Coordinates of C-alpha atoms in Angstrom, one line a residue:
Chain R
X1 CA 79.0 106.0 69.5
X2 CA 79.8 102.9 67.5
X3 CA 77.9 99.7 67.6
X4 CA 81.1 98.1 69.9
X5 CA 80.9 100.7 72.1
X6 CA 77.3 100.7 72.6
X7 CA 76.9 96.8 73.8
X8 CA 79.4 97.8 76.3
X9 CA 77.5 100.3 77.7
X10 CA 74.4 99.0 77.4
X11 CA 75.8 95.8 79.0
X12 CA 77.2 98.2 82.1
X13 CA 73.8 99.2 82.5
X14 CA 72.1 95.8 82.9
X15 CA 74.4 94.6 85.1
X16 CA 73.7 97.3 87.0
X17 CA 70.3 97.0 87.2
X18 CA 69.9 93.6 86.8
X19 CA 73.1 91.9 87.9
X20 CA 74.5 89.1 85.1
X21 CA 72.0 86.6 85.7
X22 CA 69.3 88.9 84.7
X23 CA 71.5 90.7 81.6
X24 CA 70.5 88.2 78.8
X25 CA 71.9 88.8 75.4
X26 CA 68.3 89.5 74.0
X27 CA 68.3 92.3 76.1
X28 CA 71.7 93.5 75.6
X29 CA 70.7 93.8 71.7
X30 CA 67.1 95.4 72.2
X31 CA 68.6 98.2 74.4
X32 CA 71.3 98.8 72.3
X33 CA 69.6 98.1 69.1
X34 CA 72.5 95.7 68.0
X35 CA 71.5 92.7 66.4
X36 CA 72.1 89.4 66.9
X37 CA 75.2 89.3 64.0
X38 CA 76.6 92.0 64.9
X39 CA 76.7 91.4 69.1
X40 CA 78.5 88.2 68.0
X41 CA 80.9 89.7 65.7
X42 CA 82.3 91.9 68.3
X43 CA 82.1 89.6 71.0
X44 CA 82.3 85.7 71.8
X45 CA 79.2 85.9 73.5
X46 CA 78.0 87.4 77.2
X47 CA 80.8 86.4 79.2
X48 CA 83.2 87.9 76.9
X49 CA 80.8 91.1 76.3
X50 CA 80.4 91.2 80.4
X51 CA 84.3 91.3 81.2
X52 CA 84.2 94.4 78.8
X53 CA 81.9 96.0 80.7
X54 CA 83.2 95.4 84.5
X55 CA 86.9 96.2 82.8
X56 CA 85.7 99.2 82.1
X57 CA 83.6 99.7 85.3
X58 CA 87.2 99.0 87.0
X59 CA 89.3 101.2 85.1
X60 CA 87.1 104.1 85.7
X61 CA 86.9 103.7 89.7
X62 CA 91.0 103.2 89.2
X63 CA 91.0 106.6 87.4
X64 CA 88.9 108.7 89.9
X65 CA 90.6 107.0 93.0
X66 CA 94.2 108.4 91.1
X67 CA 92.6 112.0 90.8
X68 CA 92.5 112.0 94.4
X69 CA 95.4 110.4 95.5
X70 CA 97.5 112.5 93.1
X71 CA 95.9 115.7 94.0
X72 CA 96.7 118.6 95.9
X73 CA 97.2 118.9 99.8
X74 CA 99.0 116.5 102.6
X75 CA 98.4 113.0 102.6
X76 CA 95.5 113.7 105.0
X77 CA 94.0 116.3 102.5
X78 CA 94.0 113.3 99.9
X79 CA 92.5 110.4 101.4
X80 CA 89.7 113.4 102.8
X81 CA 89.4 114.1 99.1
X82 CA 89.0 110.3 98.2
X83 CA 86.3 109.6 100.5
X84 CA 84.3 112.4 100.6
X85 CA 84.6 112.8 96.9
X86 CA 81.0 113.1 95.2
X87 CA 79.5 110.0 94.8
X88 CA 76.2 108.6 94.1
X89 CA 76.3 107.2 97.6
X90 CA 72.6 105.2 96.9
X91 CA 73.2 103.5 93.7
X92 CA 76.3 101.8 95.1
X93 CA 79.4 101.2 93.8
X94 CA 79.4 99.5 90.6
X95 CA 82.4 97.6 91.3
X96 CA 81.8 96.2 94.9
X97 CA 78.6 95.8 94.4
X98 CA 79.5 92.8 91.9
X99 CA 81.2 90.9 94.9
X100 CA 77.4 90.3 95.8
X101 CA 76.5 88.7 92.3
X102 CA 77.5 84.7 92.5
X103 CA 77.5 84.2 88.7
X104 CA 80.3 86.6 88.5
X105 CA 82.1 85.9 91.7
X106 CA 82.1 81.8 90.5
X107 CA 83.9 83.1 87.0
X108 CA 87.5 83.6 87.8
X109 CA 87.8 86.0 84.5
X110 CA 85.0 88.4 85.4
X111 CA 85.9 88.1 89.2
X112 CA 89.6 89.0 88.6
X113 CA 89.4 92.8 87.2
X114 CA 87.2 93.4 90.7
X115 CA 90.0 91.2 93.0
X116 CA 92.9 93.3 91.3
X117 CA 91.1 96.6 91.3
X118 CA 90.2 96.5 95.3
X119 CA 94.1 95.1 95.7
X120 CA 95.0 98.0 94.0
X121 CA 92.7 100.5 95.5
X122 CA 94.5 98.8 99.4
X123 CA 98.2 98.7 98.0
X124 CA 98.2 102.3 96.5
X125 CA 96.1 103.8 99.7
X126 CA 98.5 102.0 101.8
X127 CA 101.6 103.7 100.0
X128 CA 100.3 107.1 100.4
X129 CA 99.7 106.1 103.9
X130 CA 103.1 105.4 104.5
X131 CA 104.4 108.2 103.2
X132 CA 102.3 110.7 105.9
X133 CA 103.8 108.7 108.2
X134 CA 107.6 108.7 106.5
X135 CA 106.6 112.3 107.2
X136 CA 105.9 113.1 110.7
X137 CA 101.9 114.3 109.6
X138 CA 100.1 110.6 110.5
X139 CA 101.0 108.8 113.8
X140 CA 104.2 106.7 114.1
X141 CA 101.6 103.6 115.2
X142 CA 99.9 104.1 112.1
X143 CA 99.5 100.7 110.5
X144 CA 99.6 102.0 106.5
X145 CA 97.8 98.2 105.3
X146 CA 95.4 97.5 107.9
X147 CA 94.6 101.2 107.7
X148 CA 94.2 101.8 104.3
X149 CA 91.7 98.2 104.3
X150 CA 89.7 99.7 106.5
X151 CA 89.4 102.9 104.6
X152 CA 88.8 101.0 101.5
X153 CA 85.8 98.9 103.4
X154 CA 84.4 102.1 105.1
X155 CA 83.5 103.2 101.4
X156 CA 82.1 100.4 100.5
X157 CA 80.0 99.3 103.3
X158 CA 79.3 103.2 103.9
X159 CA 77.0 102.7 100.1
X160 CA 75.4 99.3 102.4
X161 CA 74.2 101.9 105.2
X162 CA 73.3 104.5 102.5
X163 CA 71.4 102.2 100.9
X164 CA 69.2 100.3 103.5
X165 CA 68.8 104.1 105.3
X166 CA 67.4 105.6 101.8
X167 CA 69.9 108.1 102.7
X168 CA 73.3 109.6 101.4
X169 CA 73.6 111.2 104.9
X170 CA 74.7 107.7 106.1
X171 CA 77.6 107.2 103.7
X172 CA 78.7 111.0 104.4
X173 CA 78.5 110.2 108.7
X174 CA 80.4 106.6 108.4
X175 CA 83.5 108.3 105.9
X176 CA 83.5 111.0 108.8
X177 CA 84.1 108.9 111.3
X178 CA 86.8 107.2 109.7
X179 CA 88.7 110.1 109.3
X180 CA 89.7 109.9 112.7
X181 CA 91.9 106.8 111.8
X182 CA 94.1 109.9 109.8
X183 CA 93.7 112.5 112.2
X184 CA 97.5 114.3 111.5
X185 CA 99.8 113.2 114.5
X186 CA 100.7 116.7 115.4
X187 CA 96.5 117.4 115.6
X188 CA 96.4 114.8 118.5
X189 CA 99.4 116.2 120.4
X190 CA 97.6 119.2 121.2
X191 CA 94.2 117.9 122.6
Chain Y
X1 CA 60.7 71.0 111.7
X2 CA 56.9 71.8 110.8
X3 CA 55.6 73.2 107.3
X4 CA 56.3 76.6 108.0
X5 CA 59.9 76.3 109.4
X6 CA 60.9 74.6 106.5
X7 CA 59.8 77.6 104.2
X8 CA 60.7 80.2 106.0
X9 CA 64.2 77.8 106.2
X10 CA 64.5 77.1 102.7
X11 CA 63.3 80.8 101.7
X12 CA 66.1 82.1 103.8
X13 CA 68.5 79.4 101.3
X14 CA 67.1 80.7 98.4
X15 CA 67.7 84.6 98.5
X16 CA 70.8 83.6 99.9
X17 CA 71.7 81.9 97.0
X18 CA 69.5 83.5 94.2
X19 CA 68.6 86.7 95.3
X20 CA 64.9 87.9 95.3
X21 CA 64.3 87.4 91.6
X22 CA 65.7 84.0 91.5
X23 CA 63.3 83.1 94.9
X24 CA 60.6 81.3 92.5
X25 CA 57.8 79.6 94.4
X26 CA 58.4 76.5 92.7
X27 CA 61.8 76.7 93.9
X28 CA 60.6 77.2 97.4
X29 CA 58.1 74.2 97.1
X30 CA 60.4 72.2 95.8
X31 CA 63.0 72.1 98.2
X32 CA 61.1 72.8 100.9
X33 CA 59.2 69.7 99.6
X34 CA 56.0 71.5 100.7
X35 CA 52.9 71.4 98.3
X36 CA 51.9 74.7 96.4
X37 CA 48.5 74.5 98.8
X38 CA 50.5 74.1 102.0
X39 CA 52.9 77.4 101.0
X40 CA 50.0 79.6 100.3
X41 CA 48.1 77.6 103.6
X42 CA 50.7 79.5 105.6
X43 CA 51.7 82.7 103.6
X44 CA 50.1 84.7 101.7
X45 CA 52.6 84.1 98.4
X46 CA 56.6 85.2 98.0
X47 CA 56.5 89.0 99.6
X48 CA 55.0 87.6 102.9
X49 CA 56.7 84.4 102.8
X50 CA 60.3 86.6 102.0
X51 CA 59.3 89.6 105.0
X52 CA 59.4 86.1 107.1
X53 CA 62.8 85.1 105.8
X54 CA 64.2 88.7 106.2
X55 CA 62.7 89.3 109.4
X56 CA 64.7 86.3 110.9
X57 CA 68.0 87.2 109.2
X58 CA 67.6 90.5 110.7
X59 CA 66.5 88.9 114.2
X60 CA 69.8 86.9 114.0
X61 CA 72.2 89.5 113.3
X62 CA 70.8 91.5 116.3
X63 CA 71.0 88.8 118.3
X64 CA 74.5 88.0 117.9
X65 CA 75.4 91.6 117.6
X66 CA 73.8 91.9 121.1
X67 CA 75.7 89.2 122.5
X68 CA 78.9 90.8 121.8
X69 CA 77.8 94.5 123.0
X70 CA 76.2 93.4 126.3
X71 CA 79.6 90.6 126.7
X72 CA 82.3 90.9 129.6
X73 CA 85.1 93.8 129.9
X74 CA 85.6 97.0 128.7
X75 CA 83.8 99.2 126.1
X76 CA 87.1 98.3 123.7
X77 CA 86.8 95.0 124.6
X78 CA 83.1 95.0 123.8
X79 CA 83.6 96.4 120.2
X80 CA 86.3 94.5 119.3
X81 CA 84.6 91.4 120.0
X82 CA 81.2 92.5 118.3
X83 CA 83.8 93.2 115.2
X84 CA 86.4 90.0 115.7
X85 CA 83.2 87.5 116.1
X86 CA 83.5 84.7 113.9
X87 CA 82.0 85.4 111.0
X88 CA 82.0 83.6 107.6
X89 CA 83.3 86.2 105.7
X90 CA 83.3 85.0 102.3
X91 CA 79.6 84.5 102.8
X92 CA 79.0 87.9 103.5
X93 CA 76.1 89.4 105.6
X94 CA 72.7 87.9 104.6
X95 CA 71.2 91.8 105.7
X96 CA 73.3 93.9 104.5
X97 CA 73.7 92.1 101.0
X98 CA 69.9 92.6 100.5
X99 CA 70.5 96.3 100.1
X100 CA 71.9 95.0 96.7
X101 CA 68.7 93.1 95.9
X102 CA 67.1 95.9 93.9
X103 CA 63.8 93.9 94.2
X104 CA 63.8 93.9 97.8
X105 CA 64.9 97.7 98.0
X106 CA 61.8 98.4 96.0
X107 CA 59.1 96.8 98.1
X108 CA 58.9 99.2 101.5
X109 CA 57.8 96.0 103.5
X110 CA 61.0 94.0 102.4
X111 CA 63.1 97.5 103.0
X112 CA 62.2 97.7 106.4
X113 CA 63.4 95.3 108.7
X114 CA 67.0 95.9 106.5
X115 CA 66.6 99.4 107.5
X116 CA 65.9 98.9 111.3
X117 CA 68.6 96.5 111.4
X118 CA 71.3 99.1 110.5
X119 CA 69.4 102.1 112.4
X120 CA 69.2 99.5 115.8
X121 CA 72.8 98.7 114.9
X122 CA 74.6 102.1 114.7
X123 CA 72.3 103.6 117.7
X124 CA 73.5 100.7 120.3
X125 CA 77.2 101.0 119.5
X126 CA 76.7 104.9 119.7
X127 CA 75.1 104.6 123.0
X128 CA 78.4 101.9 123.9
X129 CA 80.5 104.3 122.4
X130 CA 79.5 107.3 124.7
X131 CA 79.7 105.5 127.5
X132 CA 83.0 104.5 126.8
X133 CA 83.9 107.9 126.2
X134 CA 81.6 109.3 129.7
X135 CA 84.3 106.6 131.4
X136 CA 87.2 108.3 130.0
X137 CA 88.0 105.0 128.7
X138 CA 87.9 106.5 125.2
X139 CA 89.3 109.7 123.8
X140 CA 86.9 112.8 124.5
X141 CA 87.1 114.1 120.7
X142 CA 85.5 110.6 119.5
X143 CA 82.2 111.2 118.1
X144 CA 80.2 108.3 118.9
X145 CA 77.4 108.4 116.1
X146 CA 79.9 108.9 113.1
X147 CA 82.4 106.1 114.5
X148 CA 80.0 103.6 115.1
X149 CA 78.5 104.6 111.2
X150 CA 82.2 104.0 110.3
X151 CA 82.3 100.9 112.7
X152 CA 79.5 99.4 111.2
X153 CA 80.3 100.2 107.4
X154 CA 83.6 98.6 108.4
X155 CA 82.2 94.9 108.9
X156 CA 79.9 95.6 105.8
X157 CA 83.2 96.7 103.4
X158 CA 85.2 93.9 104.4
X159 CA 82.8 91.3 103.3
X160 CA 83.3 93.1 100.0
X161 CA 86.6 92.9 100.3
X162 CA 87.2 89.0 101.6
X163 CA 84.5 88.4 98.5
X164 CA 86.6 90.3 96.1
X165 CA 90.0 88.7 97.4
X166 CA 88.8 85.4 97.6
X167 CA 90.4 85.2 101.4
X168 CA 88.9 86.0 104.6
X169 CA 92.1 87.6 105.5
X170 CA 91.4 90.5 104.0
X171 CA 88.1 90.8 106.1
X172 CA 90.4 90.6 109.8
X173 CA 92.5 93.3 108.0
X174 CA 89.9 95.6 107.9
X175 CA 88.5 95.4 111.0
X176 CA 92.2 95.6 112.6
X177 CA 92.5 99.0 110.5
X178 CA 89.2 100.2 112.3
X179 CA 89.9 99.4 115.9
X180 CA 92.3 101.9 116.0
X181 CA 89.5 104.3 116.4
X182 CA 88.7 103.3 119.8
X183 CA 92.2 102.6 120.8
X184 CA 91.8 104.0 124.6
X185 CA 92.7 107.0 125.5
X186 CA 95.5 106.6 128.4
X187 CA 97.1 104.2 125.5
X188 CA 97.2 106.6 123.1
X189 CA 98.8 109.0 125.8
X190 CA 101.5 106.6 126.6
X191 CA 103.0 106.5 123.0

């Protein structure tokens, strides 16, 4: 790994475990064993090196909520696969979580990778949505927006109730219940 | 407001505002305008003095949450108001944005009342929930523990959401999305 690409790791991981207030550029360079020189010839300074690293934290949620939603299977079958999907349901997600740090939220450039990533996440959700219902497999009185944002928010608030249970169990239960929002139509004819 | 109403008060601002971490003592005594004596008079430093803080967010939330469930109407009209209350969304939830306070997740004593909270949360919209569904006001196949998990997430995800937006909208959105769970039956049927 080349020294560029190892102060943007190293900067994703204190964030992470240390939100941006607590990732000073000292640290950032004793983790990755950068030095001072060369953190500051590949980047302007910490804001520049952080917007790297929540980029990057953004395109690779963006990438793994595509595998789903361009999988195999009905529309049902694909927002199933997106929720339930393996996740590390008690560390969080490393995207949402950063809605919770204020130094980041008061920075319109970190804030707007994590604004368009989560309008994304609810626009594309919301298409695939429509589509089922397009269909015939999701109920006509579907709403595809309001639907897909609460899907959307179930995940992330599912990691909230994971987290203060000390328990993946709780994000597994609250993404099962919200699969009833897509139970196929034809499913809920026949009860 | 006495001594110790002021700290708790201020400590309550503080890890609002800063987080755990960023909850100094001197911070606390300082805008508390409460001597260093006084502080450790009534607490025995910043753990107890932050269970105290915690303890009366999660009081709160209960509270308010209480309010709505034991409210006028039916079941639906129950949940919808706990999840329509008026809420400042782009604040977020001062519980559930502790889970992200890795400090606070660490020390059992600070975990707990966070942990409670959720646990008291889910079970008393469950129990609502099966009543609702005894009543055949709500569809039989609802499953009251993994739809009030999803209920709950819900309000937790959309303060992520109005944070990452920048718009509360996004948090009624949400929470319009999720009340199609406990559409009523005979509504459903009339479709």
């Amino acid at each position: 790994m080349d020294t560029r690409e190892r102060l943007i790791e190293t900067t994703r991981e204190l964030l992470w475990e240390r939100g941006y207030v607590g990732t000073s550029p000292k640290a950032i360079q004793q983790r990755s064993g950068a030095g001072q020189g060369s953190m500051y010839h590949h980047f302007h300074g910490k804001p520049d090196l952080a917007l790297a690293a929540i980029t990057r934290n953004a395109d690779e949620l963006r990438e793994r909520a595509r595998t789903a939603f361009d999988g195999p299977g009905t529309v049902t079958d694909r927002v199933t696969a997106y929720l339930r999907r393996e996740r590390d349901a008690l560390k969080g997600c490393p995207v949402g979580r950063l809605t919770q740090d204020p130094d980041v939220m008061a920075d319109p450039d970190l804030r707007r990778p994590i604004e368009e990533t989560f309008s994304w996440l609810t626009a594309t959700l919301a298409g695939l949505l429509a589509q089922g219902r397009a269909d015939g497999e999701l109920d006509p009185a579907l709403d595809p927006q309001a639907t897909a944002a609460a899907l959307v928010a179930v995940v992330q608030g599912a990691y909230v109730l994971a987290r203060a249970a000390g328990t993946a169990d709780l994000y597994a239960q609250a993404v099962d219940g919200a699969l009833a929002l897509i139970r196929p139509h034809r499913q809920k004819e026949n009860h």
